[in-house]
């Protein structure tokens, strides 16, 4: 029984937050590995240390004055150190680390920025380990290089290399609490490289896999994952248990506490993930597992995302033309366009894709090629579409889900522009106009949860 | 005001039927062009003259005895001639035509069979013209060659050549009723070539276009096109007015009095088509036009077709892989597979196609290539699917159609395997298990028409 426990930026933003974190780590001796983020926002208008570091790094690259940023960053750590009455030693260490950043090789700006950014987590891990020890809870800072986090050389999008896991497994032998900075690893040539969005979550997931943890705890600032976006649906139901697939489908439509891909390493090792609230640690939170027992309700959550458009193509007898669909997709591929869905009628098909990819130039190319190469009867673009995802393992072969959702939309006089049901066994997707997105989410939520 | 009037095989199967046809042609002087089929069935177990001719032609090619077939064919015409008390002259002519078939060049079996098949319509047109004249209604038999029906050299699938229309237009100058055999035309080298399925309907449609008819009448043995298959739904509503698109969508799902592609020439010239019943000519029938006014009900008809299957493919993050969809369709294309629809979920897509294309060999190739070339996480085939089409121009942006249909399926405990809505503005497609097809059609019909 051994847990990997990750804390987000807001959970580590101030001395008072760190006291809660100390309490959480102390009360459960199985919390052996701790993954930390850089200090986040203490209040809405606050600046994240990571953002300050990016500004610092860009100033260095631009050759402009950096002192302002250095001071701000030091002040954040100093404030915490003062409030926790830490010894000067730790602040000396952090100061030295920050000054070192100004001396690093800048020939590769991307790599340089990665090194600067990563120091936010790195220094905070050093500070937290010092704080725990001073408070009598034995802890050791372990740098990702010592931890064996070897990654590909892709700044801002590093991928863990398979050989890392053997080294990580040996961390089990260490005593006391191991504090590891999240968000980055080291290339085979020893250069720092950061992960993508949700970087600290990725570190936690990788460590959980490597040390074969019994649970991966993800502490953030919400009590649970909600059945719908709380900014659209007031006081949505908390989700007690989710499967990885449900999480994935919900995340797809821009809805998630953390980036779902971060969970893959834990998922592959079959390690359950628990989302908990640092500010309310006794709340049960949300558990994400491979399988879910007793599916009380067929639908666990409803998500939505906007910014889609549809390329509508009509050609008489298109489905008798072998290669027509392939040719359409080839034109998209040549334009480097990712498409999401391709609903089709008779003699008609629509390609649903994210609108931001479709620049005027690309649009013109696509439309011209479709007209010329495929001699289509009609082609037009429908803008401003939103997708609503109704998600739940329980819905597979559960008759009536579509009827219920479609009826709630009909009653609200919302037209369904598109429906995608067929492949996925855990979700149904409704396409609506962006203007109807919020209303659609609300009425479908009511239909299934009220 | 000039009409092209086409009669199907059952409308011309016997003397008593021909008397009805004479009456129909006589009562409306604007019925100028008459397109005829070969004698069809008089009763369920009866043989169509066209089938007898095919047997005759195959016997000739096989070098086996043909007398039996010759006799049967002659008897059909003789019976009609006797009942109508026609002069011997016409039967001499038909006899001569039939004997000529035995002397034709057989080096190209396909072309030979086309020539033999086409004689069914050709001889009947001669007989009918003779009958009309004897009855005092002036009529002239006009052979497709004289009529200017020049087609491509594709036996059994001839396509009309554009230059034909100028010649056909001159037919307007002829006096009296022009009787033209349907189903075939002549290649540029003067060889007979037949049209595909619904051949006589194609001839009528081409003539209607060529002579710029005000109406193309299609006489058959039903009072109208029904809102659903009468073999599945008892006494379905008759459809008074349909648009070409609605007709097309309904025909797609194997539901139609005639092959929808036959209507294209008439459709291109914007000529309305009227389906009427030879046995009940006063019934209003169904009119098919480009546009429909006053759409009383959003849904005009519901059709279904079975024999589909789905190739289900799952791969994590497939929609981030530019070219994934194209590659999948390329594999299908290499196997010469036509696909109908491609519903997709997140990390999943299903290719819906007609099952009969998927031989064991092809299936193996497709599955292997998908696994090897695309490294999919899972691929499987779902067999025995049926598609239910809910059709109507009125449904575009008519909220609630999907809800109503889906609710009726849910109440009947029928699971929706797939929904395709998005592209088509005049139809919604539901995929169900073949076992549920009839029930599904019935409950959806009830929801919209009862």
Tab-separated table of C-alpha atoms in Angstrom, chain A:
chain	number	residue	atom	x	y	z
A	1	UNK	CA	0.000	0.000	0.000
A	2	UNK	CA	1.827	3.038	-1.283
A	3	UNK	CA	0.382	6.267	-2.665
A	4	UNK	CA	1.662	8.894	-5.069
A	5	UNK	CA	0.187	12.260	-4.086
A	6	UNK	CA	0.270	15.247	-6.397
A	7	UNK	CA	-0.588	18.810	-5.419
A	8	UNK	CA	-1.595	21.541	-7.861
A	9	UNK	CA	-0.350	25.120	-7.897
A	10	UNK	CA	-3.203	26.606	-5.879
A	11	UNK	CA	-2.681	23.921	-3.217
A	12	UNK	CA	0.892	25.155	-2.806
A	13	UNK	CA	0.422	28.905	-3.350
A	14	UNK	CA	1.027	30.108	0.208
A	15	UNK	CA	2.251	29.172	3.686
A	16	UNK	CA	-1.298	28.509	4.856
A	17	UNK	CA	-1.835	26.140	1.895
A	18	UNK	CA	1.447	24.365	2.661
A	19	UNK	CA	0.267	23.833	6.252
A	20	UNK	CA	-2.815	22.032	4.907
A	21	UNK	CA	-0.565	19.980	2.631
A	22	UNK	CA	1.723	19.069	5.551
A	23	UNK	CA	-1.333	17.899	7.462
A	24	UNK	CA	-2.559	15.828	4.542
A	25	UNK	CA	0.829	14.145	4.081
A	26	UNK	CA	1.304	13.549	7.788
A	27	UNK	CA	-2.095	11.976	8.439
A	28	UNK	CA	-1.545	9.089	6.008
A	29	UNK	CA	1.778	7.239	6.252
A	30	UNK	CA	1.147	5.502	2.916
A	31	UNK	CA	1.553	8.881	1.157
A	32	UNK	CA	5.147	8.157	0.200
A	33	UNK	CA	5.688	10.077	-3.046
A	34	UNK	CA	4.777	13.720	-3.334
A	35	UNK	CA	4.699	15.525	-6.674
A	36	UNK	CA	4.670	19.306	-6.483
A	37	UNK	CA	3.753	22.138	-8.824
A	38	UNK	CA	5.147	25.682	-8.775
A	39	UNK	CA	3.375	28.193	-6.499
A	40	UNK	CA	0.052	29.084	-8.142
A	41	UNK	CA	-2.408	31.915	-7.628
A	42	UNK	CA	-3.353	32.930	-4.055
A	43	UNK	CA	-6.218	35.077	-5.364
A	44	UNK	CA	-7.826	35.652	-8.781
A	45	UNK	CA	-5.553	38.511	-9.845
A	46	UNK	CA	-2.389	36.866	-8.493
A	47	UNK	CA	0.459	35.841	-10.830
A	48	UNK	CA	1.645	32.235	-11.083
A	49	UNK	CA	5.368	31.776	-10.477
A	50	UNK	CA	5.549	29.842	-13.757
A	51	UNK	CA	4.209	32.867	-15.646
A	52	UNK	CA	6.730	35.142	-13.917
A	53	UNK	CA	9.488	32.707	-14.918
A	54	UNK	CA	8.363	32.764	-18.557
A	55	UNK	CA	8.513	36.569	-18.495
A	56	UNK	CA	11.968	36.370	-16.933
A	57	UNK	CA	13.203	33.923	-19.557
A	58	UNK	CA	11.834	36.009	-22.410
A	59	UNK	CA	13.498	39.123	-20.956
A	60	UNK	CA	16.814	37.259	-20.865
A	61	UNK	CA	16.378	36.175	-24.477
A	62	UNK	CA	15.371	39.721	-25.466
A	63	UNK	CA	18.340	41.120	-23.534
A	64	UNK	CA	16.055	43.453	-21.560
A	65	UNK	CA	16.156	44.159	-17.815
A	66	UNK	CA	15.291	41.102	-15.690
A	67	UNK	CA	15.666	42.429	-12.161
A	68	UNK	CA	11.939	43.184	-11.777
A	69	UNK	CA	10.986	39.586	-12.492
A	70	UNK	CA	13.787	38.148	-10.330
A	71	UNK	CA	12.587	40.229	-7.380
A	72	UNK	CA	8.929	39.234	-7.845
A	73	UNK	CA	9.862	35.542	-8.004
A	74	UNK	CA	12.149	35.692	-4.992
A	75	UNK	CA	9.445	37.571	-3.060
A	76	UNK	CA	6.949	34.722	-3.630
A	77	UNK	CA	9.314	32.126	-2.129
A	78	UNK	CA	10.560	34.558	0.542
A	79	UNK	CA	7.004	35.308	1.674
A	80	UNK	CA	6.299	31.589	2.100
A	81	UNK	CA	9.640	31.006	3.839
A	82	UNK	CA	9.033	33.899	6.238
A	83	UNK	CA	5.485	32.837	7.084
A	84	UNK	CA	6.731	29.300	7.764
A	85	UNK	CA	9.795	30.610	9.611
A	86	UNK	CA	12.186	28.539	7.494
A	87	UNK	CA	15.940	28.809	7.907
A	88	UNK	CA	17.873	31.122	5.564
A	89	UNK	CA	19.647	28.116	4.048
A	90	UNK	CA	16.735	27.210	1.780
A	91	UNK	CA	16.355	30.759	0.454
A	92	UNK	CA	20.103	30.907	-0.256
A	93	UNK	CA	19.704	27.747	-2.263
A	94	UNK	CA	16.731	29.092	-4.227
A	95	UNK	CA	18.533	32.390	-4.841
A	96	UNK	CA	21.559	30.519	-6.215
A	97	UNK	CA	19.323	28.384	-8.444
A	98	UNK	CA	17.609	31.486	-9.864
A	99	UNK	CA	20.884	33.284	-10.525
A	100	UNK	CA	22.189	30.187	-12.308
A	101	UNK	CA	19.311	30.582	-14.774
A	102	UNK	CA	20.801	33.857	-15.993
A	103	UNK	CA	24.058	32.107	-16.907
A	104	UNK	CA	22.601	29.232	-18.927
A	105	UNK	CA	23.240	28.640	-22.629
A	106	UNK	CA	20.591	30.453	-24.704
A	107	UNK	CA	21.532	29.143	-28.157
A	108	UNK	CA	18.285	27.159	-28.178
A	109	UNK	CA	15.602	29.593	-26.911
A	110	UNK	CA	12.999	26.809	-26.515
A	111	UNK	CA	15.342	24.648	-24.434
A	112	UNK	CA	16.363	27.678	-22.409
A	113	UNK	CA	12.753	28.621	-21.621
A	114	UNK	CA	12.085	25.021	-20.557
A	115	UNK	CA	14.964	25.203	-18.091
A	116	UNK	CA	13.720	28.525	-16.684
A	117	UNK	CA	10.082	27.393	-16.425
A	118	UNK	CA	10.989	24.139	-14.697
A	119	UNK	CA	12.740	25.953	-11.873
A	120	UNK	CA	9.331	26.950	-10.486
A	121	UNK	CA	8.553	23.358	-9.535
A	122	UNK	CA	12.150	22.496	-8.740
A	123	UNK	CA	12.695	25.269	-6.212
A	124	UNK	CA	9.308	24.710	-4.624
A	125	UNK	CA	10.091	21.019	-4.124
A	126	UNK	CA	13.319	22.012	-2.359
A	127	UNK	CA	11.409	24.478	-0.147
A	128	UNK	CA	8.654	22.021	0.700
A	129	UNK	CA	11.110	19.248	1.640
A	130	UNK	CA	12.899	21.734	3.922
A	131	UNK	CA	9.583	22.794	5.484
A	132	UNK	CA	8.490	19.205	6.155
A	133	UNK	CA	11.796	18.322	7.798
A	134	UNK	CA	11.673	21.439	9.964
A	135	UNK	CA	8.115	20.417	10.942
A	136	UNK	CA	9.415	16.958	11.911
A	137	UNK	CA	8.121	15.050	8.914
A	138	UNK	CA	11.105	13.389	7.267
A	139	UNK	CA	11.249	14.222	3.559
A	140	UNK	CA	13.831	14.257	0.759
A	141	UNK	CA	13.904	16.399	-2.338
A	142	UNK	CA	14.639	14.189	-5.334
A	143	UNK	CA	15.460	15.814	-8.645
A	144	UNK	CA	13.850	14.229	-11.780
A	145	UNK	CA	17.353	13.341	-13.020
A	146	UNK	CA	18.038	11.274	-9.872
A	147	UNK	CA	14.485	9.944	-10.082
A	148	UNK	CA	15.268	8.617	-13.561
A	149	UNK	CA	12.787	10.696	-15.550
A	150	UNK	CA	14.446	10.419	-18.986
A	151	UNK	CA	12.396	12.057	-21.752
A	152	UNK	CA	12.468	12.802	-25.484
A	153	UNK	CA	14.052	16.064	-26.590
A	154	UNK	CA	10.787	17.899	-27.385
A	155	UNK	CA	10.678	21.191	-25.444
A	156	UNK	CA	7.176	21.776	-24.070
A	157	UNK	CA	6.009	18.365	-25.214
A	158	UNK	CA	8.487	15.850	-23.767
A	159	UNK	CA	7.518	12.167	-23.815
A	160	UNK	CA	8.781	9.762	-21.153
A	161	UNK	CA	11.211	7.105	-22.442
A	162	UNK	CA	10.451	3.456	-21.552
A	163	UNK	CA	13.803	2.846	-19.833
A	164	UNK	CA	12.835	5.442	-17.208
A	165	UNK	CA	10.467	3.050	-15.453
A	166	UNK	CA	13.162	0.622	-14.242
A	167	UNK	CA	15.053	3.464	-12.575
A	168	UNK	CA	11.855	4.949	-11.116
A	169	UNK	CA	10.944	1.539	-9.619
A	170	UNK	CA	14.087	1.727	-7.440
A	171	UNK	CA	12.676	4.833	-5.701
A	172	UNK	CA	10.581	2.401	-3.651
A	173	UNK	CA	13.689	1.522	-1.670
A	174	UNK	CA	14.143	5.100	-0.386
A	175	UNK	CA	12.922	5.942	3.081
A	176	UNK	CA	10.745	8.828	4.255
A	177	UNK	CA	8.698	11.074	1.994
A	178	UNK	CA	10.118	11.662	-1.487
A	179	UNK	CA	9.352	15.149	-2.856
A	180	UNK	CA	9.675	15.317	-6.656
A	181	UNK	CA	9.114	18.456	-8.729
A	182	UNK	CA	6.562	17.878	-11.455
A	183	UNK	CA	6.381	19.173	-15.012
A	184	UNK	CA	9.823	18.175	-16.363
A	185	UNK	CA	12.394	15.488	-17.039
A	186	UNK	CA	15.864	15.264	-18.566
A	187	UNK	CA	16.874	14.262	-22.079
A	188	UNK	CA	19.464	11.522	-22.611
A	189	UNK	CA	22.033	14.317	-23.049
A	190	UNK	CA	21.065	15.695	-19.628
A	191	UNK	CA	19.092	18.742	-20.792
A	192	UNK	CA	15.847	19.796	-19.082
A	193	UNK	CA	12.692	19.293	-21.108
A	194	UNK	CA	9.138	20.066	-19.906
A	195	UNK	CA	5.952	18.112	-20.466
A	196	UNK	CA	2.895	19.541	-22.188
A	197	UNK	CA	-0.191	21.028	-20.560
A	198	UNK	CA	-0.896	19.476	-17.158
A	199	UNK	CA	2.779	18.672	-16.804
A	200	UNK	CA	2.838	17.960	-13.061
A	201	UNK	CA	-0.074	15.566	-13.482
A	202	UNK	CA	2.013	13.704	-16.059
A	203	UNK	CA	4.946	13.419	-13.628
A	204	UNK	CA	2.639	12.051	-10.922
A	205	UNK	CA	1.132	9.555	-13.344
A	206	UNK	CA	4.563	8.357	-14.485
A	207	UNK	CA	5.870	7.993	-10.924
A	208	UNK	CA	2.692	6.144	-9.900
A	209	UNK	CA	3.263	3.708	-12.760
A	210	UNK	CA	7.007	3.339	-12.042
A	211	UNK	CA	6.668	2.654	-8.330
A	212	UNK	CA	3.489	0.573	-8.858
A	213	UNK	CA	1.516	2.777	-6.472
A	214	UNK	CA	-1.768	1.503	-5.073
A	215	UNK	CA	-3.354	4.914	-5.664
A	216	UNK	CA	-2.538	8.135	-7.477
A	217	UNK	CA	-4.001	11.046	-5.510
A	218	UNK	CA	-4.472	14.310	-7.343
A	219	UNK	CA	-5.089	17.200	-4.938
A	220	UNK	CA	-6.618	20.301	-6.437
A	221	UNK	CA	-9.080	23.001	-5.344
A	222	UNK	CA	-12.436	21.359	-6.129
A	223	UNK	CA	-14.244	18.711	-4.075
A	224	UNK	CA	-14.782	16.478	-7.101
A	225	UNK	CA	-15.267	16.266	-10.849
A	226	UNK	CA	-18.767	17.534	-11.564
A	227	UNK	CA	-21.407	16.019	-13.850
A	228	UNK	CA	-21.439	19.287	-15.790
A	229	UNK	CA	-19.528	22.553	-15.985
A	230	UNK	CA	-20.442	24.495	-12.776
A	231	UNK	CA	-20.155	27.762	-14.729
A	232	UNK	CA	-23.085	26.664	-16.920
A	233	UNK	CA	-25.112	24.377	-14.637
A	234	UNK	CA	-25.581	25.625	-11.098
A	235	UNK	CA	-24.444	23.197	-8.389
A	236	UNK	CA	-24.018	20.165	-10.635
A	237	UNK	CA	-23.883	16.689	-9.091
A	238	UNK	CA	-20.447	15.484	-7.950
A	239	UNK	CA	-19.202	12.353	-9.726
A	240	UNK	CA	-18.106	9.737	-7.176
A	241	UNK	CA	-16.685	7.205	-9.649
A	242	UNK	CA	-15.602	7.520	-13.285
A	243	UNK	CA	-13.898	5.142	-15.687
A	244	UNK	CA	-10.857	6.253	-17.677
A	245	UNK	CA	-12.946	6.100	-20.851
A	246	UNK	CA	-15.652	8.298	-19.384
A	247	UNK	CA	-12.963	10.724	-18.235
A	248	UNK	CA	-11.489	10.696	-21.727
A	249	UNK	CA	-14.828	11.365	-23.425
A	250	UNK	CA	-15.669	14.163	-21.007
A	251	UNK	CA	-12.204	15.711	-21.377
A	252	UNK	CA	-12.569	15.632	-25.162
A	253	UNK	CA	-15.268	18.259	-24.962
A	254	UNK	CA	-12.999	20.643	-23.049
A	255	UNK	CA	-14.267	19.541	-19.646
A	256	UNK	CA	-11.808	18.284	-17.046
A	257	UNK	CA	-9.923	19.150	-13.895
A	258	UNK	CA	-6.772	17.928	-15.556
A	259	UNK	CA	-5.623	16.924	-19.004
A	260	UNK	CA	-6.839	13.379	-19.591
A	261	UNK	CA	-3.697	12.306	-21.464
A	262	UNK	CA	-1.770	12.867	-18.230
A	263	UNK	CA	-3.538	9.810	-16.823
A	264	UNK	CA	-2.303	7.368	-19.458
A	265	UNK	CA	0.766	6.071	-17.541
A	266	UNK	CA	-1.375	5.420	-14.427
A	267	UNK	CA	-4.144	3.988	-16.642
A	268	UNK	CA	-1.707	1.590	-18.343
A	269	UNK	CA	-0.600	0.284	-14.934
A	270	UNK	CA	-4.249	0.020	-13.859
A	271	UNK	CA	-3.677	2.383	-10.939
A	272	UNK	CA	-6.810	4.169	-9.700
A	273	UNK	CA	-6.722	7.961	-9.635
A	274	UNK	CA	-8.431	9.969	-6.923
A	275	UNK	CA	-9.231	13.641	-7.349
A	276	UNK	CA	-9.390	15.402	-3.950
A	277	UNK	CA	-9.593	18.912	-2.534
A	278	UNK	CA	-6.667	20.267	-0.539
A	279	UNK	CA	-9.052	22.744	1.096
A	280	UNK	CA	-11.532	20.008	2.063
A	281	UNK	CA	-9.528	16.774	2.288
A	282	UNK	CA	-12.297	14.838	4.062
A	283	UNK	CA	-14.569	15.147	0.988
A	284	UNK	CA	-14.641	11.770	-0.840
A	285	UNK	CA	-13.650	13.310	-4.175
A	286	UNK	CA	-13.827	11.453	-7.491
A	287	UNK	CA	-12.196	8.089	-8.164
A	288	UNK	CA	-11.174	7.176	-11.723
A	289	UNK	CA	-10.726	3.474	-12.411
A	290	UNK	CA	-10.616	1.060	-15.343
A	291	UNK	CA	-13.948	-0.526	-14.446
A	292	UNK	CA	-16.877	0.761	-12.513
A	293	UNK	CA	-19.276	-1.506	-10.622
A	294	UNK	CA	-22.986	-0.995	-10.117
A	295	UNK	CA	-23.784	1.627	-12.679
A	296	UNK	CA	-26.597	3.399	-10.875
A	297	UNK	CA	-27.291	5.873	-13.665
A	298	UNK	CA	-26.479	5.326	-17.369
A	299	UNK	CA	-25.141	8.886	-17.740
A	300	UNK	CA	-22.307	10.161	-15.509
A	301	UNK	CA	-21.616	13.503	-17.084
A	302	UNK	CA	-22.375	15.975	-19.832
A	303	UNK	CA	-19.710	18.123	-21.448
A	304	UNK	CA	-19.691	20.656	-24.231
A	305	UNK	CA	-17.186	22.440	-26.400
A	306	UNK	CA	-17.573	25.117	-29.043
A	307	UNK	CA	-15.448	26.317	-31.949
A	308	UNK	CA	-16.387	23.685	-34.507
A	309	UNK	CA	-17.514	24.081	-38.089
A	310	UNK	CA	-18.841	21.768	-40.766
A	311	UNK	CA	-17.815	21.464	-44.401
A	312	UNK	CA	-20.997	20.327	-46.141
A	313	UNK	CA	-20.556	18.465	-49.432
A	314	UNK	CA	-23.334	17.281	-51.732
A	315	UNK	CA	-22.893	15.146	-54.829
A	316	UNK	CA	-25.463	12.921	-56.459
A	317	UNK	CA	-24.584	9.210	-56.049
A	318	UNK	CA	-21.379	9.998	-54.136
A	319	UNK	CA	-21.566	6.728	-52.256
A	320	UNK	CA	-21.404	4.781	-55.547
A	321	UNK	CA	-18.092	6.482	-56.306
A	322	UNK	CA	-15.445	4.246	-54.826
A	323	UNK	CA	-12.749	6.488	-53.373
A	324	UNK	CA	-14.894	9.606	-53.012
A	325	UNK	CA	-14.635	9.734	-49.222
A	326	UNK	CA	-10.949	8.921	-49.337
A	327	UNK	CA	-10.345	11.730	-51.822
A	328	UNK	CA	-12.237	14.226	-49.636
A	329	UNK	CA	-10.136	13.286	-46.603
A	330	UNK	CA	-6.966	13.404	-48.676
A	331	UNK	CA	-7.671	17.040	-49.541
A	332	UNK	CA	-8.087	17.788	-45.826
A	333	UNK	CA	-4.905	15.911	-45.048
A	334	UNK	CA	-2.949	17.888	-47.668
A	335	UNK	CA	-4.119	21.019	-45.850
A	336	UNK	CA	-2.979	19.489	-42.550
A	337	UNK	CA	-6.542	19.572	-41.219
A	338	UNK	CA	-7.659	17.289	-38.405
A	339	UNK	CA	-11.314	16.369	-38.665
A	340	UNK	CA	-13.451	15.212	-35.748
A	341	UNK	CA	-16.493	13.602	-37.370
A	342	UNK	CA	-17.979	12.849	-40.749
A	343	UNK	CA	-21.754	12.397	-40.596
A	344	UNK	CA	-23.240	11.549	-43.973
A	345	UNK	CA	-26.637	11.451	-45.600
A	346	UNK	CA	-27.481	10.151	-49.040
A	347	UNK	CA	-25.456	12.055	-51.651
A	348	UNK	CA	-24.204	14.279	-48.830
A	349	UNK	CA	-21.547	14.373	-46.163
A	350	UNK	CA	-20.298	16.872	-43.632
A	351	UNK	CA	-16.811	17.090	-42.198
A	352	UNK	CA	-16.861	18.428	-38.637
A	353	UNK	CA	-13.596	20.047	-37.604
A	354	UNK	CA	-12.209	22.615	-35.181
A	355	UNK	CA	-12.813	26.028	-36.700
A	356	UNK	CA	-9.479	27.570	-35.653
A	357	UNK	CA	-7.668	25.361	-38.194
A	358	UNK	CA	-9.628	26.870	-41.053
A	359	UNK	CA	-7.806	30.048	-42.097
A	360	UNK	CA	-9.195	31.962	-45.107
A	361	UNK	CA	-6.373	30.623	-47.254
A	362	UNK	CA	-6.916	26.998	-46.214
A	363	UNK	CA	-10.670	27.410	-46.613
A	364	UNK	CA	-10.235	28.655	-50.173
A	365	UNK	CA	-7.899	25.801	-51.065
A	366	UNK	CA	-10.205	23.148	-49.615
A	367	UNK	CA	-13.339	24.518	-51.306
A	368	UNK	CA	-11.608	24.919	-54.667
A	369	UNK	CA	-10.100	21.453	-54.625
A	370	UNK	CA	-13.415	19.866	-53.602
A	371	UNK	CA	-15.158	21.646	-56.489
A	372	UNK	CA	-12.505	20.930	-59.081
A	373	UNK	CA	-11.216	17.464	-58.194
A	374	UNK	CA	-14.505	15.944	-57.017
A	375	UNK	CA	-16.972	17.915	-59.137
A	376	UNK	CA	-19.310	18.199	-56.169
A	377	UNK	CA	-22.812	19.580	-56.760
A	378	UNK	CA	-22.572	21.818	-53.710
A	379	UNK	CA	-20.096	22.658	-50.979
A	380	UNK	CA	-20.572	25.129	-48.136
A	381	UNK	CA	-19.230	25.781	-44.654
A	382	UNK	CA	-21.415	25.931	-41.567
A	383	UNK	CA	-19.721	27.987	-38.863
A	384	UNK	CA	-20.076	28.268	-35.071
A	385	UNK	CA	-21.077	24.764	-34.051
A	386	UNK	CA	-20.838	23.382	-30.528
A	387	UNK	CA	-20.711	19.720	-29.550
A	388	UNK	CA	-22.534	18.364	-26.511
A	389	UNK	CA	-21.267	15.031	-25.194
A	390	UNK	CA	-23.554	12.831	-23.119
A	391	UNK	CA	-21.236	10.333	-21.439
A	392	UNK	CA	-21.662	7.139	-19.426
A	393	UNK	CA	-20.573	3.494	-19.585
A	394	UNK	CA	-24.111	2.609	-18.612
A	395	UNK	CA	-25.589	3.950	-21.832
A	396	UNK	CA	-24.305	1.209	-24.082
A	397	UNK	CA	-27.436	-0.567	-25.312
A	398	UNK	CA	-29.518	1.355	-22.838
A	399	UNK	CA	-32.514	2.262	-24.970
A	400	UNK	CA	-33.974	5.691	-24.483
A	401	UNK	CA	-30.882	7.783	-23.785
A	402	UNK	CA	-30.977	9.407	-27.205
A	403	UNK	CA	-34.720	9.883	-26.985
A	404	UNK	CA	-34.424	11.541	-23.568
A	405	UNK	CA	-31.650	13.917	-24.632
A	406	UNK	CA	-33.254	14.751	-27.993
A	407	UNK	CA	-36.618	15.338	-26.344
A	408	UNK	CA	-35.120	17.780	-23.848
A	409	UNK	CA	-33.546	19.704	-26.740
A	410	UNK	CA	-36.806	19.667	-28.690
A	411	UNK	CA	-38.746	20.952	-25.704
A	412	UNK	CA	-36.266	23.806	-25.427
A	413	UNK	CA	-36.752	24.492	-29.174
A	414	UNK	CA	-33.065	23.778	-29.806
A	415	UNK	CA	-32.426	22.334	-33.253
A	416	UNK	CA	-30.051	19.371	-33.500
A	417	UNK	CA	-27.598	20.172	-36.287
A	418	UNK	CA	-25.920	16.798	-36.047
A	419	UNK	CA	-25.982	13.610	-34.025
A	420	UNK	CA	-23.126	11.199	-33.747
A	421	UNK	CA	-24.013	7.869	-32.286
A	422	UNK	CA	-22.721	4.572	-33.474
A	423	UNK	CA	-19.105	4.074	-32.725
A	424	UNK	CA	-18.746	5.062	-29.149
A	425	UNK	CA	-20.322	2.800	-26.604
A	426	UNK	CA	-20.003	5.390	-23.862
A	427	UNK	CA	-21.162	8.617	-25.425
A	428	UNK	CA	-23.647	10.293	-27.734
A	429	UNK	CA	-22.721	13.572	-29.365
A	430	UNK	CA	-25.148	16.298	-30.357
A	431	UNK	CA	-24.101	19.164	-32.571
A	432	UNK	CA	-25.927	22.450	-31.961
A	433	UNK	CA	-25.378	26.097	-32.871
A	434	UNK	CA	-22.874	27.801	-30.533
A	435	UNK	CA	-25.625	30.202	-29.496
A	436	UNK	CA	-27.576	27.215	-28.126
A	437	UNK	CA	-24.642	25.546	-26.353
A	438	UNK	CA	-25.296	26.609	-22.752
A	439	UNK	CA	-29.045	26.118	-22.963
A	440	UNK	CA	-28.527	22.686	-24.531
A	441	UNK	CA	-26.156	21.612	-21.764
A	442	UNK	CA	-28.591	22.848	-19.115
A	443	UNK	CA	-31.679	21.077	-20.460
A	444	UNK	CA	-29.855	17.791	-21.075
A	445	UNK	CA	-28.402	17.977	-17.563
A	446	UNK	CA	-31.876	18.526	-16.140
A	447	UNK	CA	-33.203	15.585	-18.143
A	448	UNK	CA	-30.690	13.166	-16.649
A	449	UNK	CA	-29.901	14.567	-13.217
A	450	UNK	CA	-32.834	16.558	-11.904
